[in-house]
PDB file of C-alpha atoms in Angstrom:
ATOM      1  CA  MET Z 132      18.790  -1.555   2.334  1.00 52.00           C
ATOM      2  CA  ALA Z 133      15.214  -2.988   1.356  1.00 53.00           C
ATOM      3  CA  THR Z 134      14.267  -6.523   2.482  1.00 58.00           C
ATOM      4  CA  GLN Z 135      13.139  -9.686   0.258  1.00 59.00           C
ATOM      5  CA  GLY Z 136       9.819  -8.696   1.613  1.00 62.00           C
ATOM      6  CA  ASP Z 137       9.770  -5.340   0.465  1.00 59.00           C
ATOM      7  CA  VAL Z 138      11.138  -6.323  -3.148  1.00 56.00           C
ATOM      8  CA  SER Z 139       8.380  -9.294  -2.663  1.00 62.00           C
ATOM      9  CA  SER Z 140       5.712  -6.558  -1.265  1.00 64.00           C
ATOM     10  CA  VAL Z 141       6.298  -4.502  -4.319  1.00 60.00           C
ATOM     11  CA  TYR Z 142       6.700  -7.543  -6.913  1.00 61.00           C
ATOM     12  CA  ALA Z 143       3.268  -8.576  -5.749  1.00 66.00           C
ATOM     13  CA  ARG Z 144       1.907  -5.218  -6.459  1.00 66.00           C
ATOM     14  CA  GLN Z 145       3.321  -4.968  -9.868  1.00 62.00           C
ATOM     15  CA  THR Z 146       2.308  -8.211 -10.658  1.00 66.00           C
ATOM     16  CA  ARG Z 147      -1.939  -6.726  -9.874  1.00 67.00           C
ATOM     17  CA  LEU Z 148      -1.404  -3.667 -11.478  1.00 64.00           C
ATOM     18  CA  GLU Z 149      -0.150  -6.085 -14.997  1.00 66.00           C
ATOM     19  CA  ALA Z 150      -3.545  -7.790 -14.678  1.00 68.00           C
ATOM     20  CA  ARG Z 151      -5.394  -4.131 -13.877  1.00 70.00           C
ATOM     21  CA  MET Z 152      -3.735  -2.978 -17.102  1.00 66.00           C
ATOM     22  CA  ASP Z 153      -4.247  -6.203 -19.039  1.00 68.00           C
ATOM     23  CA  ARG Z 154      -8.832  -6.142 -18.094  1.00 70.00           C
ATOM     24  CA  LEU Z 155      -7.959  -2.434 -18.736  1.00 68.00           C
ATOM     25  CA  SER Z 156      -7.142  -3.346 -22.225  1.00 65.00           C
ATOM     26  CA  ARG Z 157      -9.174  -6.191 -22.948  1.00 68.00           C
ATOM     27  CA  ASP Z 158     -12.727  -3.791 -22.429  1.00 72.00           C
ATOM     28  CA  MET Z 159     -11.487  -0.857 -23.596  1.00 65.00           C
ATOM     29  CA  GLN Z 160     -10.748  -2.760 -27.339  1.00 66.00           C
ATOM     30  CA  SER Z 161     -14.886  -4.676 -26.804  1.00 71.00           C
ATOM     31  CA  LEU Z 162     -15.838  -1.039 -26.087  1.00 65.00           C
ATOM     32  CA  SER Z 163     -14.042   0.413 -28.637  1.00 61.00           C
ATOM     33  CA  GLN Z 164     -15.373  -2.340 -31.708  1.00 64.00           C
ATOM     34  CA  LYS Z 165     -19.322  -1.144 -29.810  1.00 64.00           C
ATOM     35  CA  GLU Z 166     -18.455   2.289 -30.498  1.00 58.00           C
ATOM     36  CA  ALA Z 167     -17.408   1.669 -34.246  1.00 56.00           C
ATOM     37  CA  SER Z 168     -20.524   0.010 -34.132  1.00 58.00           C
ATOM     38  CA  ALA Z 169     -23.030   2.639 -32.902  1.00 54.00           C
ATOM     39  CA  SER Z 170     -24.628   5.208 -34.949  1.00 49.00           C
ATOM     40  CA  GLY Z 171     -23.158   7.920 -33.302  1.00 48.00           C
ATOM     41  CA  THR Z 172     -25.481   8.111 -30.674  1.00 51.00           C
ATOM     42  CA  ASP Z 173     -23.656   6.488 -28.105  1.00 63.00           C
ATOM     43  CA  VAL Z 174     -22.309   9.714 -26.076  1.00 66.00           C
ATOM     44  CA  GLU Z 175     -21.765   7.731 -23.116  1.00 70.00           C
ATOM     45  CA  LEU Z 176     -20.021   4.974 -24.429  1.00 69.00           C
ATOM     46  CA  ARG Z 177     -17.781   7.990 -25.853  1.00 69.00           C
ATOM     47  CA  GLU Z 178     -17.232   8.843 -22.613  1.00 71.00           C
ATOM     48  CA  LYS Z 179     -16.969   5.659 -20.999  1.00 70.00           C
ATOM     49  CA  VAL Z 180     -13.499   4.440 -23.343  1.00 68.00           C
ATOM     50  CA  TYR Z 181     -12.321   8.251 -23.017  1.00 70.00           C
ATOM     51  CA  GLN Z 182     -12.325   7.777 -19.089  1.00 70.00           C
ATOM     52  CA  MET Z 183     -10.821   4.178 -19.686  1.00 70.00           C
ATOM     53  CA  GLU Z 184      -8.122   5.492 -21.948  1.00 69.00           C
ATOM     54  CA  GLN Z 185      -7.098   8.134 -18.673  1.00 69.00           C
ATOM     55  CA  SER Z 186      -7.496   5.413 -16.963  1.00 70.00           C
ATOM     56  CA  LEU Z 187      -5.073   3.291 -19.007  1.00 66.00           C
ATOM     57  CA  ARG Z 188      -2.618   6.630 -19.001  1.00 69.00           C
ATOM     58  CA  ASP Z 189      -2.821   6.476 -15.636  1.00 72.00           C
ATOM     59  CA  LEU Z 190      -1.948   2.507 -14.620  1.00 68.00           C
ATOM     60  CA  ASN Z 191       1.034   2.940 -17.608  1.00 66.00           C
ATOM     61  CA  GLU Z 192       2.778   5.181 -15.787  1.00 70.00           C
ATOM     62  CA  ALA Z 193       2.247   3.584 -12.093  1.00 70.00           C
ATOM     63  CA  TYR Z 194       3.658   1.027 -13.674  1.00 63.00           C
ATOM     64  CA  SER Z 195       6.990   2.895 -15.207  1.00 64.00           C
ATOM     65  CA  LYS Z 196       7.367   3.796 -11.398  1.00 68.00           C
ATOM     66  CA  LEU Z 197       6.848   0.715 -10.044  1.00 65.00           C
ATOM     67  CA  SER Z 198       8.859  -1.154 -12.375  1.00 60.00           C
ATOM     68  CA  ALA Z 199      11.996   1.613 -11.352  1.00 62.00           C
ATOM     69  CA  LYS Z 200      11.558   0.676  -8.048  1.00 65.00           C
ATOM     70  CA  VAL Z 201      11.318  -3.354  -8.643  1.00 57.00           C
ATOM     71  CA  ASN Z 202      14.495  -1.954 -10.434  1.00 56.00           C
ATOM     72  CA  GLN Z 203      16.568   0.049  -7.825  1.00 60.00           C
ATOM     73  CA  MET Z 204      15.506  -1.710  -5.219  1.00 60.00           C
ATOM     74  CA  SER Z 205      16.413  -5.251  -6.919  1.00 54.00           C
ATOM     75  CA  LEU Z 206      19.712  -4.141  -7.998  1.00 52.00           C
ATOM     76  CA  GLY Z 207      21.047  -1.978  -4.803  1.00 53.00           C
ATOM     77  CA  GLY Z 208      18.582  -4.393  -2.374  1.00 47.00           C
ATOM     78  CA  ALA Z 209      19.513  -7.995  -1.950  1.00 45.00           C
ATOM     79  CA  PRO Z 210      18.571  -9.410   0.922  1.00 42.00           C
ATOM     80  CA  PRO Z 211      20.620  -9.839   3.738  1.00 42.00           C
ATOM     81  CA  PRO Z 212      22.640 -13.242   4.381  1.00 45.00           C
ATOM     82  CA  ALA Z 213      20.733 -15.479   6.843  1.00 43.00           C
ATOM     83  CA  THR Z 214      22.591 -16.295  10.552  1.00 43.00           C
ATOM     84  CA  GLU Z 215      23.534 -19.441  10.496  1.00 43.00           C
ATOM     85  CA  LEU Z 216      22.730 -21.146  13.116  1.00 45.00           C
ATOM     86  CA  GLY Z 217      23.957 -21.120  16.685  1.00 44.00           C
ATOM     87  CA  SER Z 218      25.894 -17.616  15.658  1.00 46.00           C
ATOM     88  CA  GLN Z 219      24.922 -15.257  18.279  1.00 49.00           C
ATOM     89  CA  GLN Z 220      23.397 -12.233  16.710  1.00 51.00           C
ATOM     90  CA  GLN Z 221      24.231  -9.006  16.941  1.00 52.00           C
ATOM     91  CA  PRO Z 222      21.818  -5.939  17.723  1.00 53.00           C
ATOM     92  CA  GLY Z 223      21.277  -3.779  14.855  1.00 56.00           C
ATOM     93  CA  PRO Z 224      19.856  -0.758  14.509  1.00 59.00           C
ATOM     94  CA  GLY Z 225      15.862  -2.162  13.447  1.00 59.00           C
ATOM     95  CA  PRO Z 226      14.700  -2.761  10.150  1.00 59.00           C
ATOM     96  CA  VAL Z 227      14.868  -0.257   7.044  1.00 59.00           C
ATOM     97  CA  VAL Z 228      12.151   1.249   6.741  1.00 55.00           C
ATOM     98  CA  PRO Z 229      11.988   2.314   2.904  1.00 55.00           C
ATOM     99  CA  VAL Z 230      11.055   5.920   2.601  1.00 55.00           C
ATOM    100  CA  VAL Z 231       7.959   6.332   0.161  1.00 53.00           C
ATOM    101  CA  GLU Z 232       7.990   9.186  -1.651  1.00 61.00           C
ATOM    102  CA  VAL Z 233       4.200  10.741  -2.371  1.00 66.00           C
ATOM    103  CA  ASN Z 234       3.389  12.732  -5.487  1.00 86.00           C
ATOM    104  CA  GLU Z 235       0.635  15.408  -4.438  1.00 89.00           C
ATOM    105  CA  ALA Z 236      -0.372  16.242  -7.852  1.00 91.00           C
ATOM    106  CA  ASP Z 237      -1.388  12.957  -8.526  1.00 90.00           C
ATOM    107  CA  VAL Z 238      -3.157  11.902  -5.373  1.00 92.00           C
ATOM    108  CA  LEU Z 239      -5.080  15.500  -6.040  1.00 93.00           C
ATOM    109  CA  PHE Z 240      -5.359  14.100  -9.222  1.00 94.00           C
ATOM    110  CA  ASN Z 241      -6.547  11.149  -8.486  1.00 92.00           C
ATOM    111  CA  ASN Z 242      -9.361  11.793  -5.695  1.00 93.00           C
ATOM    112  CA  GLY Z 243     -10.681  14.081  -8.074  1.00 94.00           C
ATOM    113  CA  TYR Z 244     -11.143  11.557 -10.374  1.00 91.00           C
ATOM    114  CA  THR Z 245     -12.453   8.313  -7.860  1.00 92.00           C
ATOM    115  CA  ALA Z 246     -14.652  11.318  -6.280  1.00 94.00           C
ATOM    116  CA  LEU Z 247     -16.213  12.228  -9.977  1.00 93.00           C
ATOM    117  CA  GLY Z 248     -16.855   7.989 -10.565  1.00 91.00           C
ATOM    118  CA  ASP Z 249     -18.548   8.244  -7.069  1.00 93.00           C
ATOM    119  CA  GLY Z 250     -20.849  10.412  -8.067  1.00 94.00           C
ATOM    120  CA  ASN Z 251     -18.846  13.429  -5.747  1.00 96.00           C
ATOM    121  CA  TYR Z 252     -19.623  16.301  -8.437  1.00 96.00           C
ATOM    122  CA  GLN Z 253     -18.598  18.635  -5.121  1.00 97.00           C
ATOM    123  CA  ASP Z 254     -15.722  16.960  -4.292  1.00 97.00           C
ATOM    124  CA  SER Z 255     -14.133  15.794  -7.435  1.00 96.00           C
ATOM    125  CA  ARG Z 256     -14.550  19.580  -8.494  1.00 97.00           C
ATOM    126  CA  SER Z 257     -12.908  21.225  -5.589  1.00 97.00           C
ATOM    127  CA  GLN Z 258      -9.747  18.446  -5.920  1.00 96.00           C
ATOM    128  CA  PHE Z 259      -9.184  18.952  -9.662  1.00 97.00           C
ATOM    129  CA  LYS Z 260      -8.926  22.729  -9.178  1.00 97.00           C
ATOM    130  CA  GLU Z 261      -7.162  22.697  -6.476  1.00 97.00           C
ATOM    131  CA  PHE Z 262      -4.849  20.616  -8.680  1.00 97.00           C
ATOM    132  CA  LEU Z 263      -5.092  23.204 -11.342  1.00 97.00           C
ATOM    133  CA  ALA Z 264      -4.239  26.141  -9.236  1.00 97.00           C
ATOM    134  CA  LYS Z 265      -0.744  23.772  -8.373  1.00 97.00           C
ATOM    135  CA  TYR Z 266      -0.226  21.957 -10.958  1.00 96.00           C
ATOM    136  CA  PRO Z 267      -1.158  24.286 -14.035  1.00 96.00           C
ATOM    137  CA  LYS Z 268       1.167  23.541 -16.572  1.00 95.00           C
ATOM    138  CA  SER Z 269       1.222  19.323 -15.359  1.00 95.00           C
ATOM    139  CA  ALA Z 270       0.090  17.072 -18.634  1.00 94.00           C
ATOM    140  CA  LYS Z 271      -3.071  16.348 -16.696  1.00 94.00           C
ATOM    141  CA  ALA Z 272      -3.984  19.321 -16.420  1.00 97.00           C
ATOM    142  CA  SER Z 273      -6.152  19.595 -19.820  1.00 96.00           C
ATOM    143  CA  ASP Z 274      -7.609  16.002 -18.414  1.00 95.00           C
ATOM    144  CA  ALA Z 275      -8.684  18.481 -14.674  1.00 96.00           C
ATOM    145  CA  THR Z 276     -10.162  20.954 -17.062  1.00 97.00           C
ATOM    146  CA  TYR Z 277     -12.151  18.399 -18.967  1.00 96.00           C
ATOM    147  CA  TRP Z 278     -13.395  16.479 -15.738  1.00 96.00           C
ATOM    148  CA  ILE Z 279     -13.911  20.026 -14.136  1.00 97.00           C
ATOM    149  CA  ALA Z 280     -16.473  20.274 -16.984  1.00 97.00           C
ATOM    150  CA  GLU Z 281     -18.201  17.297 -16.827  1.00 96.00           C
ATOM    151  CA  SER Z 282     -18.538  16.769 -13.486  1.00 96.00           C
ATOM    152  CA  TYR Z 283     -20.991  19.937 -13.644  1.00 97.00           C
ATOM    153  CA  TYR Z 284     -22.968  18.137 -16.741  1.00 96.00           C
ATOM    154  CA  ARG Z 285     -23.271  15.155 -14.664  1.00 95.00           C
ATOM    155  CA  GLU Z 286     -24.885  16.916 -11.502  1.00 96.00           C
ATOM    156  CA  GLY Z 287     -27.332  18.510 -13.465  1.00 97.00           C
ATOM    157  CA  GLU Z 288     -25.586  22.192 -13.504  1.00 97.00           C
ATOM    158  CA  PHE Z 289     -25.935  22.403 -16.995  1.00 97.00           C
ATOM    159  CA  GLU Z 290     -25.110  26.467 -17.519  1.00 97.00           C
ATOM    160  CA  GLU Z 291     -22.105  25.601 -15.942  1.00 97.00           C
ATOM    161  CA  SER Z 292     -20.680  23.123 -17.700  1.00 97.00           C
ATOM    162  CA  ILE Z 293     -21.495  25.312 -20.979  1.00 97.00           C
ATOM    163  CA  LEU Z 294     -18.967  27.416 -19.122  1.00 97.00           C
ATOM    164  CA  GLU Z 295     -16.154  25.071 -18.710  1.00 98.00           C
ATOM    165  CA  TYR Z 296     -16.591  22.872 -21.512  1.00 97.00           C
ATOM    166  CA  GLN Z 297     -15.769  26.298 -23.633  1.00 97.00           C
ATOM    167  CA  LYS Z 298     -12.876  27.216 -21.042  1.00 97.00           C
ATOM    168  CA  PHE Z 299     -12.051  22.995 -21.886  1.00 97.00           C
ATOM    169  CA  ILE Z 300     -12.335  24.104 -25.522  1.00 97.00           C
ATOM    170  CA  ASP Z 301      -9.929  27.629 -25.727  1.00 97.00           C
ATOM    171  CA  THR Z 302      -7.436  26.191 -23.044  1.00 97.00           C
ATOM    172  CA  TYR Z 303      -6.928  23.153 -24.857  1.00 97.00           C
ATOM    173  CA  PRO Z 304      -7.962  23.845 -29.221  1.00 97.00           C
ATOM    174  CA  LYS Z 305      -6.479  20.366 -30.313  1.00 96.00           C
ATOM    175  CA  ASP Z 306      -7.297  17.979 -27.246  1.00 96.00           C
ATOM    176  CA  GLY Z 307      -9.066  15.063 -29.148  1.00 94.00           C
ATOM    177  CA  ARG Z 308     -11.774  15.518 -26.858  1.00 95.00           C
ATOM    178  CA  VAL Z 309     -12.574  19.244 -28.619  1.00 96.00           C
ATOM    179  CA  PRO Z 310     -15.735  17.418 -30.403  1.00 96.00           C
ATOM    180  CA  LEU Z 311     -16.794  16.164 -27.255  1.00 96.00           C
ATOM    181  CA  ALA Z 312     -16.990  19.294 -25.477  1.00 97.00           C
ATOM    182  CA  TYR Z 313     -19.302  20.795 -28.074  1.00 97.00           C
ATOM    183  CA  LEU Z 314     -21.228  18.221 -28.587  1.00 96.00           C
ATOM    184  CA  LYS Z 315     -22.080  18.338 -24.681  1.00 97.00           C
ATOM    185  CA  GLN Z 316     -22.408  22.040 -25.214  1.00 97.00           C
ATOM    186  CA  GLY Z 317     -25.249  21.589 -27.122  1.00 97.00           C
ATOM    187  CA  LEU Z 318     -26.848  18.550 -25.456  1.00 96.00           C
ATOM    188  CA  SER Z 319     -26.495  20.941 -21.936  1.00 97.00           C
ATOM    189  CA  LEU Z 320     -28.795  23.737 -23.710  1.00 97.00           C
ATOM    190  CA  MET Z 321     -31.131  21.533 -25.201  1.00 96.00           C
ATOM    191  CA  GLU Z 322     -31.483  20.419 -21.175  1.00 96.00           C
ATOM    192  CA  ILE Z 323     -32.503  24.312 -20.486  1.00 96.00           C
ATOM    193  CA  GLY Z 324     -34.122  24.896 -23.011  1.00 95.00           C
ATOM    194  CA  LYS Z 325     -32.416  26.507 -25.167  1.00 95.00           C
ATOM    195  CA  ASN Z 326     -33.497  24.464 -28.684  1.00 95.00           C
ATOM    196  CA  GLU Z 327     -32.330  27.855 -31.164  1.00 94.00           C
ATOM    197  CA  GLU Z 328     -28.803  28.231 -28.852  1.00 95.00           C
ATOM    198  CA  ALA Z 329     -28.047  23.952 -29.117  1.00 96.00           C
ATOM    199  CA  GLN Z 330     -28.651  24.062 -32.775  1.00 95.00           C
ATOM    200  CA  LEU Z 331     -25.841  26.370 -33.256  1.00 95.00           C
ATOM    201  CA  PHE Z 332     -22.808  24.826 -31.751  1.00 95.00           C
ATOM    202  CA  PHE Z 333     -24.283  21.398 -32.911  1.00 96.00           C
ATOM    203  CA  GLN Z 334     -23.591  22.758 -36.059  1.00 96.00           C
ATOM    204  CA  THR Z 335     -20.340  24.449 -35.130  1.00 95.00           C
ATOM    205  CA  LEU Z 336     -19.153  21.227 -34.794  1.00 97.00           C
ATOM    206  CA  ILE Z 337     -20.240  19.655 -37.696  1.00 97.00           C
ATOM    207  CA  ASP Z 338     -18.329  22.592 -39.437  1.00 97.00           C
ATOM    208  CA  LYS Z 339     -15.272  22.004 -37.393  1.00 97.00           C
ATOM    209  CA  TYR Z 340     -15.065  18.426 -37.549  1.00 97.00           C
ATOM    210  CA  PRO Z 341     -16.895  17.289 -40.086  1.00 97.00           C
ATOM    211  CA  ASN Z 342     -15.806  13.147 -40.287  1.00 95.00           C
ATOM    212  CA  SER Z 343     -16.314  13.163 -36.391  1.00 94.00           C
ATOM    213  CA  ASP Z 344     -18.666  10.114 -34.523  1.00 93.00           C
ATOM    214  CA  GLU Z 345     -19.556  13.136 -32.706  1.00 94.00           C
ATOM    215  CA  ALA Z 346     -21.074  15.217 -35.745  1.00 96.00           C
ATOM    216  CA  ARG Z 347     -23.229  12.442 -36.995  1.00 95.00           C
ATOM    217  CA  THR Z 348     -24.885  12.544 -33.339  1.00 95.00           C
ATOM    218  CA  ALA Z 349     -25.098  16.321 -33.752  1.00 96.00           C
ATOM    219  CA  LYS Z 350     -26.774  16.055 -37.097  1.00 96.00           C
ATOM    220  CA  GLU Z 351     -28.839  13.458 -35.559  1.00 95.00           C
ATOM    221  CA  LYS Z 352     -29.731  16.215 -32.789  1.00 94.00           C
ATOM    222  CA  ILE Z 353     -30.550  18.739 -35.243  1.00 95.00           C
ATOM    223  CA  THR Z 354     -33.049  16.616 -37.118  1.00 94.00           C
ATOM    224  CA  GLU Z 355     -34.900  15.950 -33.154  1.00 91.00           C
ATOM    225  CA  LEU Z 356     -34.744  19.387 -32.911  1.00 90.00           C
ATOM    226  CA  ALA Z 357     -36.057  20.511 -36.367  1.00 87.00           C
ATOM    227  CA  VAL Z 358     -39.119  17.805 -36.157  1.00 83.00           C
ATOM    228  CA  GLU Z 359     -40.064  19.373 -32.547  1.00 77.00           C
ATOM    229  CA  ARG Z 360     -41.336  22.406 -33.984  1.00 69.00           C
TER     230      ARG Z 360
END
């Protein structure tokens, strides 16, 4: 049976999560407004919006689990009645330690995401690849696949990033980040000096997603490449 201390601890954690979600929502709204007013060239800003959306989804999931735990503890874990002064306490079996279930999938994914944010790209990939090997049907499989590609991009391993972004595009063609993956492929090609190939990727992006922000950036990059000739 849960003690009053257990319930209070979970309530405190729930309060912190609510505050964090509220702060994250405000930050994301602010970033989205900046993105809308940008000229379509701020790829990093767009990336931050995607990352914050991911964080918000994770927080929502954590909040839901915590809320369920709070409800369960509130219903079945009422604190024991206080012992009257002077009454003799009977020795009991000791405090009940609540069993905490560890979700390995969440641990792997969160470790990968944290390592990515910390710049530990190889460790991040290792965690995400293990996550995908063990949980290929997970709802977060698309995220893990995308972040693997992104880890290569941030590390400057552009040839690998092109391949991994293509894997993401082929596996999740309806994902909202597909235009960004095409754009990152083109930018990666520019980084390694393959401007003609980059132009083809940018044009593919424009043809497939003509109204996207990424298409606007792709047009600017094509113009930029034309000037450099």
